Coordinates of C-alpha atoms and ligand atoms in Angstrom, one line a residue:
M1222 CA -16.7 -21.9 -19.2
T1223 CA -18.3 -18.8 -20.8
Q1224 CA -17.8 -17.9 -24.5
T1225 CA -17.5 -14.2 -24.9
V1226 CA -17.5 -11.7 -27.7
S1227 CA -13.8 -11.0 -27.4
G1228 CA -13.1 -14.7 -28.2
L1229 CA -11.4 -15.2 -24.8
E1230 CA -13.1 -17.7 -22.7
F1231 CA -13.2 -17.2 -18.9
K1232 CA -12.7 -20.5 -17.2
Q1233 CA -14.3 -20.7 -13.8
Q1234 CA -12.6 -22.1 -10.8
L1235 CA -15.0 -21.5 -8.0
S1236 CA -13.8 -21.0 -4.5
D1237 CA -14.2 -23.8 -2.0
H1238 CA -13.9 -21.4 0.9
A1239 CA -16.5 -18.8 -0.2
K1240 CA -18.1 -16.9 2.7
S1241 CA -21.4 -18.3 3.9
A1242 CA -24.5 -16.3 3.4
Q1243 CA -24.3 -15.4 7.1
E1244 CA -20.7 -14.3 7.0
R1245 CA -21.4 -12.2 3.9
A1246 CA -24.4 -10.6 5.6
A1247 CA -22.2 -9.6 8.5
V1248 CA -19.8 -7.9 6.1
L1249 CA -22.6 -6.2 4.2
A1250 CA -24.1 -4.9 7.4
D1251 CA -21.2 -2.4 7.6
P1252 CA -18.9 -2.7 4.6
G1253 CA -16.9 0.5 5.1
F1254 CA -14.5 1.2 2.1
G1255 CA -11.8 -1.2 0.8
N1256 CA -11.8 -3.5 3.8
H1257 CA -13.5 -6.6 2.5
F1258 CA -13.3 -8.5 -0.7
T1259 CA -15.6 -10.9 -2.6
D1260 CA -14.9 -14.6 -3.0
H1261 CA -13.4 -14.4 -6.5
T1262 CA -11.2 -12.5 -8.8
A1263 CA -10.9 -12.2 -12.6
V1264 CA -7.5 -12.7 -14.2
V1265 CA -6.2 -12.4 -17.8
D1266 CA -2.5 -12.9 -18.5
Y1267 CA -0.4 -11.4 -21.2
S1268 CA 2.9 -12.5 -22.6
V1269 CA 5.2 -11.8 -25.5
D1270 CA 6.3 -14.8 -27.5
A1271 CA 9.7 -15.4 -29.1
D1272 CA 8.7 -13.5 -32.3
G1273 CA 7.9 -10.5 -30.2
H1274 CA 4.2 -10.9 -30.6
G1275 CA 2.1 -10.2 -27.4
S1276 CA -1.2 -11.8 -26.6
W1277 CA -3.8 -12.0 -23.8
K1278 CA -4.7 -15.5 -22.6
N1279 CA -5.7 -17.7 -19.7
A1280 CA -8.8 -15.6 -18.9
R1281 CA -10.3 -17.0 -15.7
I1282 CA -12.3 -16.5 -12.6
E1283 CA -10.5 -17.9 -9.7
P1284 CA -10.8 -17.9 -5.9
Y1285 CA -9.8 -14.6 -4.3
G1286 CA -6.5 -14.9 -2.6
P1287 CA -2.8 -14.1 -2.5
I1288 CA -1.0 -13.7 -5.9
Q1289 CA 2.0 -15.9 -6.6
L1290 CA 4.7 -13.5 -7.7
D1291 CA 8.4 -13.9 -8.3
P1292 CA 10.4 -11.6 -6.0
A1293 CA 12.0 -10.2 -9.1
A1294 CA 8.7 -9.3 -10.7
A1295 CA 9.1 -5.9 -12.4
V1296 CA 6.1 -4.4 -10.6
L1297 CA 7.8 -4.8 -7.3
H1298 CA 10.9 -2.9 -8.4
Y1299 CA 9.9 -0.3 -11.1
G1300 CA 6.3 0.3 -10.3
Q1301 CA 4.9 -0.7 -13.7
E1302 CA 1.3 -0.7 -12.5
I1303 CA -2.0 0.9 -13.5
F1304 CA -5.5 0.7 -12.1
E1305 CA -9.1 1.7 -12.5
G1306 CA -12.0 2.2 -10.2
L1307 CA -15.7 1.9 -10.9
K1308 CA -18.8 0.8 -9.1
A1309 CA -21.7 -1.7 -9.5
Y1310 CA -25.0 -0.7 -8.1
R1311 CA -28.0 -2.8 -7.3
H1312 CA -31.2 -1.3 -8.7
A1313 CA -34.6 -1.7 -7.1
D1314 CA -35.6 -4.7 -9.2
G1315 CA -32.5 -6.5 -8.1
S1316 CA -30.5 -6.1 -11.3
V1317 CA -26.9 -4.9 -11.2
W1318 CA -25.5 -2.0 -13.2
T1319 CA -22.4 -0.1 -13.7
F1320 CA -21.6 3.4 -14.9
R1321 CA -19.7 4.2 -18.1
P1322 CA -17.4 1.1 -17.9
E1323 CA -16.2 1.7 -21.5
A1324 CA -14.8 5.1 -20.3
N1325 CA -12.7 3.2 -17.7
A1326 CA -11.6 0.6 -20.2
A1327 CA -10.5 3.4 -22.6
R1328 CA -8.7 5.2 -19.8
L1329 CA -6.9 2.0 -18.7
N1330 CA -5.5 1.8 -22.1
R1331 CA -4.3 5.5 -22.1
S1332 CA -2.6 4.7 -18.7
A1333 CA -1.1 1.5 -20.2
A1334 CA 0.4 3.5 -23.1
R1335 CA 2.1 5.9 -20.7
L1336 CA 3.4 3.1 -18.4
A1337 CA 4.5 1.0 -21.5
L1338 CA 2.1 -1.8 -20.5
P1339 CA 0.1 -3.6 -23.3
Q1340 CA -3.2 -2.5 -24.6
L1341 CA -6.1 -4.5 -23.3
P1342 CA -9.1 -4.9 -25.7
E1343 CA -12.0 -3.0 -24.2
Q1344 CA -14.2 -6.0 -24.6
V1345 CA -11.9 -8.0 -22.4
F1346 CA -12.0 -5.3 -19.7
L1347 CA -15.8 -5.3 -19.8
E1348 CA -16.1 -9.1 -19.8
A1349 CA -13.7 -9.5 -16.9
V1350 CA -15.9 -7.1 -14.9
R1351 CA -19.1 -8.8 -16.0
E1352 CA -17.8 -12.3 -15.2
L1353 CA -16.6 -11.3 -11.8
V1354 CA -19.8 -9.5 -10.8
N1355 CA -21.9 -12.4 -12.0
V1356 CA -20.1 -14.9 -9.9
D1357 CA -20.1 -12.6 -6.9
K1358 CA -23.4 -10.8 -7.5
D1359 CA -24.7 -11.6 -4.0
W1360 CA -22.0 -9.2 -2.7
V1361 CA -23.6 -6.2 -4.4
P1362 CA -25.2 -4.3 -1.5
D1363 CA -28.6 -2.7 -1.8
G1364 CA -28.5 -0.1 0.9
D1365 CA -28.8 3.6 0.3
G1366 CA -25.5 4.9 -1.3
E1367 CA -23.9 1.4 -1.2
S1368 CA -22.2 -0.3 -4.1
L1369 CA -19.7 -3.0 -5.1
Y1370 CA -16.5 -1.1 -5.8
L1371 CA -14.6 -2.7 -8.7
R1372 CA -10.8 -2.4 -8.9
P1373 CA -9.3 -3.5 -12.2
F1374 CA -5.5 -3.3 -12.3
M1375 CA -2.6 -4.3 -14.5
I1376 CA 0.8 -5.3 -13.2
A1377 CA 4.2 -6.3 -14.7
T1378 CA 4.8 -9.8 -13.5
E1379 CA 7.9 -10.7 -15.5
A1380 CA 10.9 -11.7 -13.3
F1381 CA 13.6 -9.5 -14.7
L1382 CA 15.6 -6.7 -13.2
G1383 CA 16.7 -5.1 -16.4
V1384 CA 14.9 -1.8 -17.0
R1385 CA 12.5 -2.3 -20.0
P1386 CA 8.8 -2.9 -20.4
A1387 CA 7.9 -6.3 -18.9
R1388 CA 7.0 -9.1 -21.4
E1389 CA 4.7 -10.8 -18.9
V1390 CA 1.8 -8.9 -17.5
S1391 CA -1.3 -9.7 -15.6
F1392 CA -4.7 -7.9 -15.7
R1393 CA -6.9 -8.5 -12.7
V1394 CA -10.2 -7.3 -11.2
I1395 CA -11.1 -7.5 -7.6
A1396 CA -14.3 -6.3 -5.9
S1397 CA -15.0 -4.8 -2.6
P1398 CA -18.4 -3.9 -1.1
A1399 CA -18.6 -0.2 -0.3
G1400 CA -20.8 1.5 2.3
N1401 CA -22.2 4.9 2.0
Y1402 CA -19.0 6.9 1.8
F1403 CA -20.1 9.6 4.2
G1404 CA -22.3 7.6 6.5
G1405 CA -25.3 9.4 5.1
E1406 CA -24.1 12.9 6.2
L1407 CA -22.2 15.1 3.7
K1408 CA -19.9 17.5 5.5
P1409 CA -17.7 19.9 3.5
V1410 CA -14.1 18.9 3.7
S1411 CA -11.1 21.0 4.5
I1412 CA -8.2 21.0 2.0
W1413 CA -4.5 21.6 2.5
I1414 CA -2.7 23.5 -0.3
S1415 CA 0.5 21.5 -1.1
H1416 CA 3.2 24.1 -1.8
N1417 CA 6.1 21.7 -1.2
Y1418 CA 5.0 18.8 -3.4
A1419 CA 3.7 18.5 -6.9
R1420 CA 1.5 15.6 -8.0
A1421 CA 2.7 15.6 -11.5
G1422 CA 5.3 17.2 -13.8
Q1423 CA 4.9 18.1 -17.5
G1424 CA 5.4 15.0 -19.5
G1425 CA 5.1 12.9 -16.4
T1426 CA 2.5 10.4 -15.3
G1427 CA -0.1 12.8 -13.9
A1428 CA -2.7 11.9 -16.6
A1429 CA -2.2 8.1 -16.0
K1430 CA -4.0 6.3 -13.2
C1431 CA -0.9 4.6 -11.8
G1432 CA 0.0 3.5 -8.3
G1433 CA 3.2 5.6 -8.3
N1434 CA 1.1 8.8 -8.4
Y1435 CA -0.6 7.7 -5.2
A1436 CA 2.7 6.7 -3.5
A1437 CA 3.9 10.2 -4.2
S1438 CA 0.8 11.7 -2.8
L1439 CA 1.2 10.1 0.7
A1440 CA 3.8 12.5 2.1
P1441 CA 1.7 15.6 1.2
Q1442 CA -1.4 13.8 2.5
L1443 CA 0.4 13.3 5.9
E1444 CA 1.3 17.0 5.9
A1445 CA -2.4 17.8 5.2
E1446 CA -3.5 15.6 8.1
A1447 CA -0.9 17.1 10.4
N1448 CA -2.6 20.5 9.6
G1449 CA -6.1 19.3 10.3
C1450 CA -7.1 18.8 6.7
K1451 CA -8.7 15.8 5.0
Q1452 CA -7.2 16.1 1.5
V1453 CA -4.5 17.8 -0.5
L1454 CA -4.9 20.3 -3.3
F1455 CA -2.1 20.1 -5.8
L1456 CA -1.1 23.1 -7.9
D1457 CA 0.3 23.1 -11.4
P1458 CA 4.0 22.2 -11.8
H1459 CA 4.9 25.6 -13.3
N1460 CA 4.6 27.4 -10.0
D1461 CA 2.0 29.8 -11.3
D1462 CA -0.5 28.7 -8.7
A1463 CA -3.1 27.2 -11.2
V1464 CA -5.3 24.7 -9.5
E1465 CA -4.9 21.1 -10.6
E1466 CA -6.7 18.5 -8.5
L1467 CA -6.8 16.6 -5.3
G1468 CA -4.8 13.4 -4.8
G1469 CA -7.7 11.3 -6.2
M1470 CA -10.4 13.7 -7.1
N1471 CA -11.0 16.5 -9.7
V1472 CA -12.2 20.0 -8.6
F1473 CA -15.1 22.2 -9.7
F1474 CA -16.1 25.8 -9.0
V1475 CA -19.7 27.0 -9.2
F1476 CA -20.0 30.7 -9.8
R1477 CA -23.0 32.8 -8.7
D1478 CA -23.7 33.8 -12.3
G1479 CA -24.1 30.2 -13.5
R1480 CA -20.6 29.4 -14.6
L1481 CA -19.3 25.9 -13.9
V1482 CA -15.5 25.9 -14.0
T1483 CA -13.0 23.0 -13.8
P1484 CA -9.2 23.1 -14.5
A1485 CA -8.5 22.2 -18.2
L1486 CA -6.8 18.9 -18.8
S1487 CA -3.2 19.9 -19.1
G1488 CA -1.5 16.6 -19.3
T1489 CA -0.9 16.7 -15.6
I1490 CA -4.5 16.2 -14.5
L1491 CA -6.3 12.8 -14.4
E1492 CA -9.4 12.9 -16.6
G1493 CA -12.1 11.7 -14.3
V1494 CA -15.2 9.9 -15.6
T1495 CA -17.1 11.7 -12.9
R1496 CA -15.6 15.0 -14.1
S1497 CA -16.6 14.5 -17.7
S1498 CA -20.1 13.4 -16.7
I1499 CA -20.5 16.5 -14.5
L1500 CA -19.4 18.7 -17.5
E1501 CA -22.1 17.1 -19.6
L1502 CA -24.8 17.5 -16.9
G1503 CA -23.8 21.1 -16.4
R1504 CA -24.2 21.9 -20.1
E1505 CA -27.6 20.3 -20.1
R1506 CA -28.6 22.5 -17.2
G1507 CA -27.7 25.5 -19.3
M1508 CA -24.7 26.4 -17.1
D1509 CA -21.8 28.1 -18.8
V1510 CA -19.4 25.2 -18.5
Q1511 CA -15.7 26.1 -18.8
E1512 CA -12.6 24.0 -18.8
R1513 CA -9.8 26.5 -18.3
K1514 CA -7.0 27.6 -16.0
I1515 CA -8.1 28.8 -12.6
T1516 CA -5.6 30.1 -10.1
L1517 CA -5.5 30.2 -6.4
D1518 CA -5.9 34.0 -6.7
E1519 CA -9.2 33.6 -8.5
W1520 CA -10.3 31.1 -5.9
R1521 CA -9.4 33.5 -3.1
S1522 CA -10.9 36.6 -4.6
G1523 CA -14.0 34.7 -5.9
I1524 CA -14.8 33.4 -2.3
A1525 CA -14.1 36.9 -0.9
S1526 CA -16.4 38.6 -3.3
G1527 CA -19.1 35.9 -3.3
E1528 CA -18.7 35.4 -7.0
I1529 CA -17.7 31.8 -6.4
S1530 CA -20.6 30.3 -4.5
E1531 CA -19.6 26.6 -4.2
V1532 CA -16.4 24.5 -4.6
F1533 CA -16.5 20.7 -4.8
A1534 CA -14.4 17.7 -5.5
C1535 CA -15.5 14.7 -7.5
G1536 CA -14.6 11.1 -8.2
T1537 CA -16.1 7.6 -8.4
A1538 CA -15.6 6.7 -4.7
A1539 CA -17.3 9.8 -3.2
V1540 CA -19.2 11.1 -6.3
I1541 CA -19.3 14.8 -5.1
T1542 CA -17.8 16.1 -1.9
P1543 CA -18.3 19.8 -1.0
I1544 CA -15.1 21.7 -0.2
G1545 CA -15.4 23.9 2.9
I1546 CA -12.1 25.5 3.6
L1547 CA -8.8 25.7 1.7
K1548 CA -5.7 26.5 3.7
D1549 CA -1.9 26.6 4.0
E1550 CA 0.6 28.0 6.5
H1551 CA -0.4 31.6 5.7
E1552 CA -4.1 31.7 5.1
T1553 CA -7.5 30.1 5.2
I1554 CA -10.0 30.5 2.4
G1555 CA -13.6 29.8 3.0
S1556 CA -15.4 29.0 6.2
A1557 CA -15.2 26.0 8.5
D1558 CA -19.0 26.0 8.9
A1559 CA -19.8 26.1 5.2
V1560 CA -22.8 24.0 4.3
P1561 CA -23.0 21.9 1.1
G1562 CA -23.9 24.1 -1.9
E1563 CA -27.3 23.8 -3.7
V1564 CA -25.8 23.2 -7.1
S1565 CA -23.3 20.7 -5.9
M1566 CA -26.0 18.7 -4.1
S1567 CA -28.4 18.9 -7.0
I1568 CA -25.8 17.5 -9.5
R1569 CA -24.8 14.9 -6.9
E1570 CA -28.3 13.8 -6.5
Q1571 CA -28.8 13.6 -10.3
L1572 CA -25.6 11.6 -10.9
L1573 CA -26.2 9.2 -8.0
G1574 CA -29.8 8.9 -9.2
I1575 CA -28.7 7.8 -12.6
Q1576 CA -26.2 5.4 -11.1
T1577 CA -28.7 3.8 -8.7
G1578 CA -31.5 3.7 -11.2
V1579 CA -33.9 6.2 -9.7
V1580 CA -33.3 8.9 -12.4
A1581 CA -33.7 8.0 -16.1
D1582 CA -30.5 7.3 -17.9
T1583 CA -30.9 9.5 -20.9
H1584 CA -27.2 9.3 -21.9
G1585 CA -26.8 5.6 -22.3
W1586 CA -24.3 5.7 -19.4
M1587 CA -25.5 2.6 -17.6
T1588 CA -24.5 -1.0 -18.5
R1589 CA -26.3 -4.0 -17.0
L1590 CA -23.9 -6.6 -15.5
A1591 CA -26.3 -9.0 -13.8
Ligands
PLP797 C1 -9.3 8.2 -10.3 C2 -8.9 9.6 -10.1 C3 -9.8 10.7 -10.2 C4 -11.3 10.5 -10.4 O1 -11.6 9.8 -11.5 P1 -13.1 9.2 -11.7 O2 -13.0 8.5 -13.0 O3 -14.1 10.3 -11.6 O4 -13.2 8.2 -10.5 C5 -9.3 12.0 -10.1 N1 -8.0 12.2 -9.9 C6 -7.1 11.2 -9.8 C7 -5.7 11.5 -9.6 C8 -7.5 9.9 -9.9 O5 -6.6 8.9 -9.8

């Protein structure tokens, strides 16, 4: 049992079927993304008592495995679910670090507020991550571009079919070793413009990191794939063709004159931790950083005139991905043989360098976990 600053104690029930060192090594030799999970999971339960007072309790590390859930659990019916994504990196001296976890903890609570889920003290979020990574630290890979992807999530577990916020909730963290997202080679991706589907509506859940947004992105994603594209670009819900973001990544434009532009947070865009970090790095580089409305028209004419020199997507999983072409039924913007842009790659290297410990962390962004 570990005493923590939040006052919650994480009880440890270690797995009696943990993978052997040999089995683990086989997984770590080629982890891929999201296929394999570590031996344990962190769990904290929440419930509301008869006086209407809610509290977090039963903090624990338990063996990874299926969740016992009542078939009437609210999450299965009304989708009351939110999640986060962050990574743990092994540095050269063997220590394990993560990037801006307090930003993920704060965002989880913003998502919780929108989905009428309870607020989780940020310390509990950080402790759950720390406890899990410590018990499963041998799962943190050390190869180039590799990490342990951490997936905190919160679900409504109460068995009740009435429509109201659940009074029983569970917060969990699972961990999955992740390989180099691009197998070493970074190729610009092609993006499909979704005209038939929106990702979010004004006042909806677009700014929350919830599973429902991802469920809604799958049909447009299929449409993209059917048209030979890797990802979907969503436009704003007002039909004035302002760029919003991809299904799970924010978008940036590099202008030849040194402007770095990303769509302003409008309530329908997810505020990425990678996005806000890139904004800060851009400012430090002396770029003219702008969060504003940018339309498909400006994208089209900027590429045609050469004023826009690079476009990239960003998020925790892939860090920075150059965007090569953008297309729909009527047009193709950009070129299929585009090469990754210089500025995109330089920011990517800096950010990844900070995360992996080869570039000094002058922002206090890194937190040691093990
Ligand atoms: C998670 C997510 C992002 C990227 O956020 P990061 O914190 O940078 O990983 C962007 N858009 C959506 C819709 C997301 O869910």
